[in-house]
Structure formats: C-alpha cells, structure tokens
Short mmCIF file of C-alpha atoms in Angstrom, two decimals:
data_model
loop_
_atom_site.label_atom_id
_atom_site.label_comp_id
_atom_site.label_asym_id
_atom_site.label_seq_id
_atom_site.Cartn_x
_atom_site.Cartn_y
_atom_site.Cartn_z
CA MET A 1 -15.63 -12.32 4.73
CA VAL A 2 -11.98 -14.49 3.88
CA ASN A 3 -11.88 -16.60 0.98
CA MET A 4 -8.77 -18.64 1.03
CA HIS A 5 -7.39 -21.02 -0.72
CA PRO A 6 -6.90 -24.69 1.18
CA ASP A 7 -3.31 -24.75 0.61
CA ALA A 8 -2.98 -21.23 2.00
CA TRP A 9 -2.65 -20.55 5.37
CA ILE A 10 -2.63 -17.27 8.05
CA SER A 11 -0.93 -17.20 11.27
CA PRO A 12 -3.06 -17.77 14.30
CA HIS A 13 -1.70 -14.81 15.53
CA ALA A 14 -2.39 -12.46 12.23
CA ILE A 15 -5.30 -10.29 11.84
CA VAL A 16 -7.26 -10.52 8.60
CA THR A 17 -10.91 -8.40 8.21
CA GLY A 18 -13.06 -8.22 5.53
CA ASP A 19 -13.40 -8.96 2.34
CA VAL A 20 -10.05 -10.97 1.57
CA THR A 21 -9.08 -13.74 -0.97
CA ILE A 22 -5.39 -15.62 -0.70
CA GLY A 23 -4.38 -17.74 -3.27
CA ALA A 24 -2.72 -20.80 -3.46
CA GLY A 25 0.56 -21.74 -1.20
CA SER A 26 0.38 -18.06 0.37
CA ARG A 27 1.08 -17.19 3.57
CA VAL A 28 0.12 -14.48 6.24
CA LEU A 29 2.96 -14.25 8.90
CA ASP A 30 2.87 -13.65 12.67
CA LEU A 31 1.25 -10.19 13.50
CA ALA A 32 0.60 -9.22 9.96
CA VAL A 33 -2.60 -7.28 9.29
CA ILE A 34 -4.96 -7.47 6.20
CA HIS A 35 -7.78 -5.01 6.53
CA ALA A 36 -10.09 -4.79 3.96
CA VAL A 37 -13.16 -3.55 5.64
CA HIS A 38 -13.64 -0.44 3.23
CA GLY A 39 -12.16 -2.28 0.56
CA PRO A 40 -11.40 -5.46 -0.94
CA VAL A 41 -7.80 -7.01 -0.42
CA VAL A 42 -6.85 -9.63 -2.99
CA ILE A 43 -3.52 -11.40 -2.37
CA GLY A 44 -2.40 -14.09 -5.53
CA SER A 45 -0.52 -17.47 -5.60
CA ASP A 46 2.66 -18.17 -3.80
CA VAL A 47 3.06 -14.88 -2.03
CA VAL A 48 4.49 -14.14 1.57
CA VAL A 49 2.90 -11.23 3.83
CA MET A 50 5.78 -10.92 6.35
CA GLU A 51 5.61 -10.14 10.20
CA HIS A 52 3.84 -6.31 11.19
CA ALA A 53 2.92 -5.49 7.29
CA LEU A 54 -0.22 -3.81 7.34
CA LEU A 55 -1.80 -4.37 3.90
CA ARG A 56 -5.66 -2.24 3.48
CA GLY A 57 -7.68 -1.80 0.71
CA ARG A 58 -9.93 1.16 0.00
CA ALA A 59 -13.24 1.86 -1.60
CA GLN A 60 -11.56 3.18 -4.51
CA HIS A 61 -8.83 1.64 -4.44
CA PRO A 62 -8.91 -2.28 -3.90
CA LEU A 63 -5.48 -3.50 -2.71
CA VAL A 64 -4.14 -6.56 -5.47
CA ILE A 65 -1.12 -8.02 -5.33
CA GLY A 66 -0.35 -10.89 -7.91
CA ASP A 67 1.87 -14.05 -7.82
CA SER A 68 5.09 -15.04 -6.26
CA VAL A 69 5.05 -11.73 -4.31
CA LEU A 70 7.37 -10.88 -1.32
CA VAL A 71 5.69 -8.50 1.48
CA GLY A 72 8.69 -7.55 3.64
CA PRO A 73 7.77 -7.01 7.79
CA HIS A 74 7.04 -3.40 8.77
CA THR A 75 5.46 -2.59 5.45
CA HIS A 76 2.45 -0.36 4.22
CA LEU A 77 0.76 -1.50 1.32
CA ASN A 78 -2.53 0.74 0.91
CA GLY A 79 -4.88 0.43 -1.59
CA THR A 80 -1.98 -0.28 -4.21
CA HIS A 81 -1.57 -2.75 -6.91
CA VAL A 82 1.66 -5.00 -7.09
CA GLU A 83 2.20 -7.22 -10.55
CA ASP A 84 4.01 -10.86 -10.12
CA GLU A 85 7.33 -11.56 -8.76
CA VAL A 86 7.61 -8.47 -7.08
CA PHE A 87 10.35 -7.95 -4.06
CA ILE A 88 8.88 -5.27 -1.34
CA ALA A 89 11.47 -4.76 1.52
CA THR A 90 11.13 -3.70 5.16
CA GLY A 91 9.29 -0.61 5.57
CA ALA A 92 8.85 -0.17 2.21
CA SER A 93 5.16 1.99 1.82
CA MET A 94 2.87 2.06 -1.43
CA PHE A 95 -0.10 4.66 -1.18
CA PRO A 96 -3.50 4.38 -3.21
CA GLY A 97 -3.60 4.83 -6.65
CA SER A 98 0.22 3.31 -7.47
CA ARG A 99 1.04 0.66 -9.34
CA ALA A 100 4.37 -1.76 -9.11
CA GLY A 101 4.79 -3.43 -12.28
CA THR A 102 6.22 -6.84 -12.53
CA GLY A 103 9.26 -7.66 -11.15
CA SER A 104 10.03 -4.67 -10.27
CA GLU A 105 11.35 -3.73 -6.56
CA LEU A 106 11.03 -1.65 -3.48
CA ARG A 107 14.05 -1.68 -1.08
CA ILE A 108 14.14 -1.01 2.20
CA ASN A 109 12.25 2.31 3.67
CA SER A 110 11.19 3.40 -0.17
CA VAL A 111 8.15 4.82 -1.12
CA LEU A 112 6.02 4.63 -4.38
CA GLN A 113 3.38 7.31 -3.83
CA VAL A 114 -0.17 7.75 -4.37
CA ASN A 115 -1.04 7.66 -8.26
CA SER A 116 2.44 6.68 -9.66
CA ARG A 117 3.44 4.00 -11.52
CA LEU A 118 6.65 1.53 -11.33
CA ARG A 119 7.75 -0.31 -14.91
CA PRO A 120 8.44 -3.43 -15.02
CA GLY A 121 11.78 -4.34 -13.43
CA THR A 122 11.97 -0.75 -11.53
CA VAL A 123 14.48 -1.24 -8.39
CA VAL A 124 13.80 2.20 -6.01
CA PRO A 125 16.69 2.17 -3.96
CA ILE A 126 16.97 2.20 -0.05
CA GLY A 127 14.93 5.38 1.65
CA TRP A 128 14.20 6.57 -2.17
CA ILE A 129 10.79 7.60 -3.29
CA ALA A 130 9.22 6.91 -6.55
CA ALA A 131 6.68 9.59 -8.04
CA GLY A 132 4.90 9.93 -10.75
CA ASP A 133 3.62 7.70 -14.42
CA PRO A 134 5.55 6.87 -14.94
CA ALA A 135 7.47 6.94 -11.52
CA GLU A 136 11.12 8.95 -11.38
CA LEU A 137 12.95 8.29 -8.71
CA PHE A 138 14.36 10.55 -6.24
CA SER A 139 17.01 10.60 -3.79
CA PRO A 140 15.74 11.57 -0.07
CA ASP A 141 17.50 15.12 -0.49
CA ARG A 142 15.68 15.89 -3.61
CA HIS A 143 13.15 17.12 -2.10
CA ASP A 144 12.12 19.98 -4.22
CA ASP A 145 12.43 18.25 -7.06
CA LEU A 146 10.29 15.16 -5.62
CA TRP A 147 7.48 17.66 -4.85
CA SER A 148 7.62 19.24 -8.30
CA VAL A 149 5.98 16.04 -9.37
CA GLN A 150 4.15 14.53 -6.17
CA GLN A 151 2.15 17.70 -6.04
CA GLY A 152 0.64 17.08 -9.00
CA LEU A 153 -0.43 13.52 -7.79
CA ASP A 154 -3.08 14.92 -5.69
CA PHE A 155 -2.60 12.77 -2.72
CA PRO A 156 -5.27 15.05 -0.33
CA ASN A 157 -7.97 14.21 -2.88
CA THR A 158 -6.55 10.21 -3.30
CA VAL A 159 -6.38 9.42 0.28
CA TYR A 160 -9.15 11.70 2.07
CA GLY A 161 -11.05 13.14 -0.83
CA VAL A 162 -10.52 16.64 0.18
CA SER A 163 -8.42 19.43 -1.50
CA ARG A 164 -5.09 20.26 -0.60
CA GLU A 165 -6.67 23.63 1.28
CA THR A 166 -8.82 21.30 3.64
CA SER A 167 -7.91 21.88 7.14
CA MET A 168 -6.40 18.84 9.41
CA ARG A 169 -8.88 19.17 11.81
CA GLU A 170 -11.71 18.92 9.02
CA ILE A 171 -9.15 15.91 7.81
CA MET A 172 -9.18 14.05 10.61
CA ARG A 173 -13.31 14.97 11.77
CA ARG A 174 -13.66 12.84 9.01
CA GLN A 175 -11.47 9.72 9.75
CA SER A 176 -12.41 9.94 12.93
CA GLN A 177 -16.00 9.34 11.12
CA HIS A 178 -14.80 6.86 8.41
CA TYR A 179 -13.41 4.38 11.09
CA ALA A 180 -15.92 4.76 13.80
CA PRO A 181 -17.11 1.10 15.18
CA ASP A 182 -20.42 0.15 12.82
CA GLU A 183 -23.64 0.41 14.79
CA ALA A 184 -25.64 -2.92 15.39
#
C-alpha cells in the first residue's frame, strides 16, 4: 500500500510496491524502483528520487529517508537510514543497517557499508568507501585497511542471515526462496 501526501508526485514510469510512505513535496522520477514488499520504505518531505534509483526496505532494516534529501540517479539504498539534508550522488550505495547523518554527502559511486554510520556533515569522496561506527573513510586502494574494519561489520549475517562460512550455493538457494512470487 502506498501512502502518498497529496503534494507528492510519482512518475507513472516508476515502480512502487509494498509498504511505502511518501511525504509532502517529494518526487519520484521515471524508472525509479521503490520496493517495500519485504520491509517498509518511508520517504520524508521535499525528497527527490531520481531516475533508475533503487530503494529497498527490509524486514529487519526499514529504509527511512528524512526531509530535503537528493537521491541521485542509479543509486542503491537498501535498508538504510538517511537523515535530513543528505546529498546522495549518482551511483552511490548504502547497505542495510547503515546511517547517513544530517547534512552528509555521498559523492559519485561512493559506498556506505553495512552497519556503518556517517557522522553529520561527513563527505564521502568520489569512489570511496565508508565503514565502521563511526565510519572511517577508505580510498579504493586501501582494501586491506578497509577489510580490517569491514570484516567485523558482519555483512553475510546482516544481509543474508548466514555466517561468513556459508556457501554461495546455500545463500542463493535462500535468496531464490525469499524472492519467489507469493502463491495465491
């Protein structure tokens, strides 16, 4: 069920499914996908969700977007919390359990890793990764340093509900079941 403020607008070319709330003055542009079948998506006021953005709520991690937020084209927001006045540029990704503080910026192709928290006003540079709570910033060439923080964030359990040792065959079997169409 979509609960949309009368002053909000969703393009007829967007896909919006599930438990979605959209605040006053917010806009969802062409080909954006808001998927709230497995968990709610709440979008505040004066938010612009641009073309080809994917917003996904999760049962354990609802997607919550505050007021006055730009969600750039080709972004991926998955079970995250975005506070007010956050700028999320083209291609940025935010993973389950993460949180972007008020006035922060995720620049082009940046990543906020699972269970990580950006302090208010933090800028994640183009192509960089933020990980930890509070998040440290890592350039792409610092993989070993990033892994030392990222390993403890427990991506496999947070995203798939499994231990790191679980085989990809088992993970994908479970994912296939999770995304199976509901039987009528």
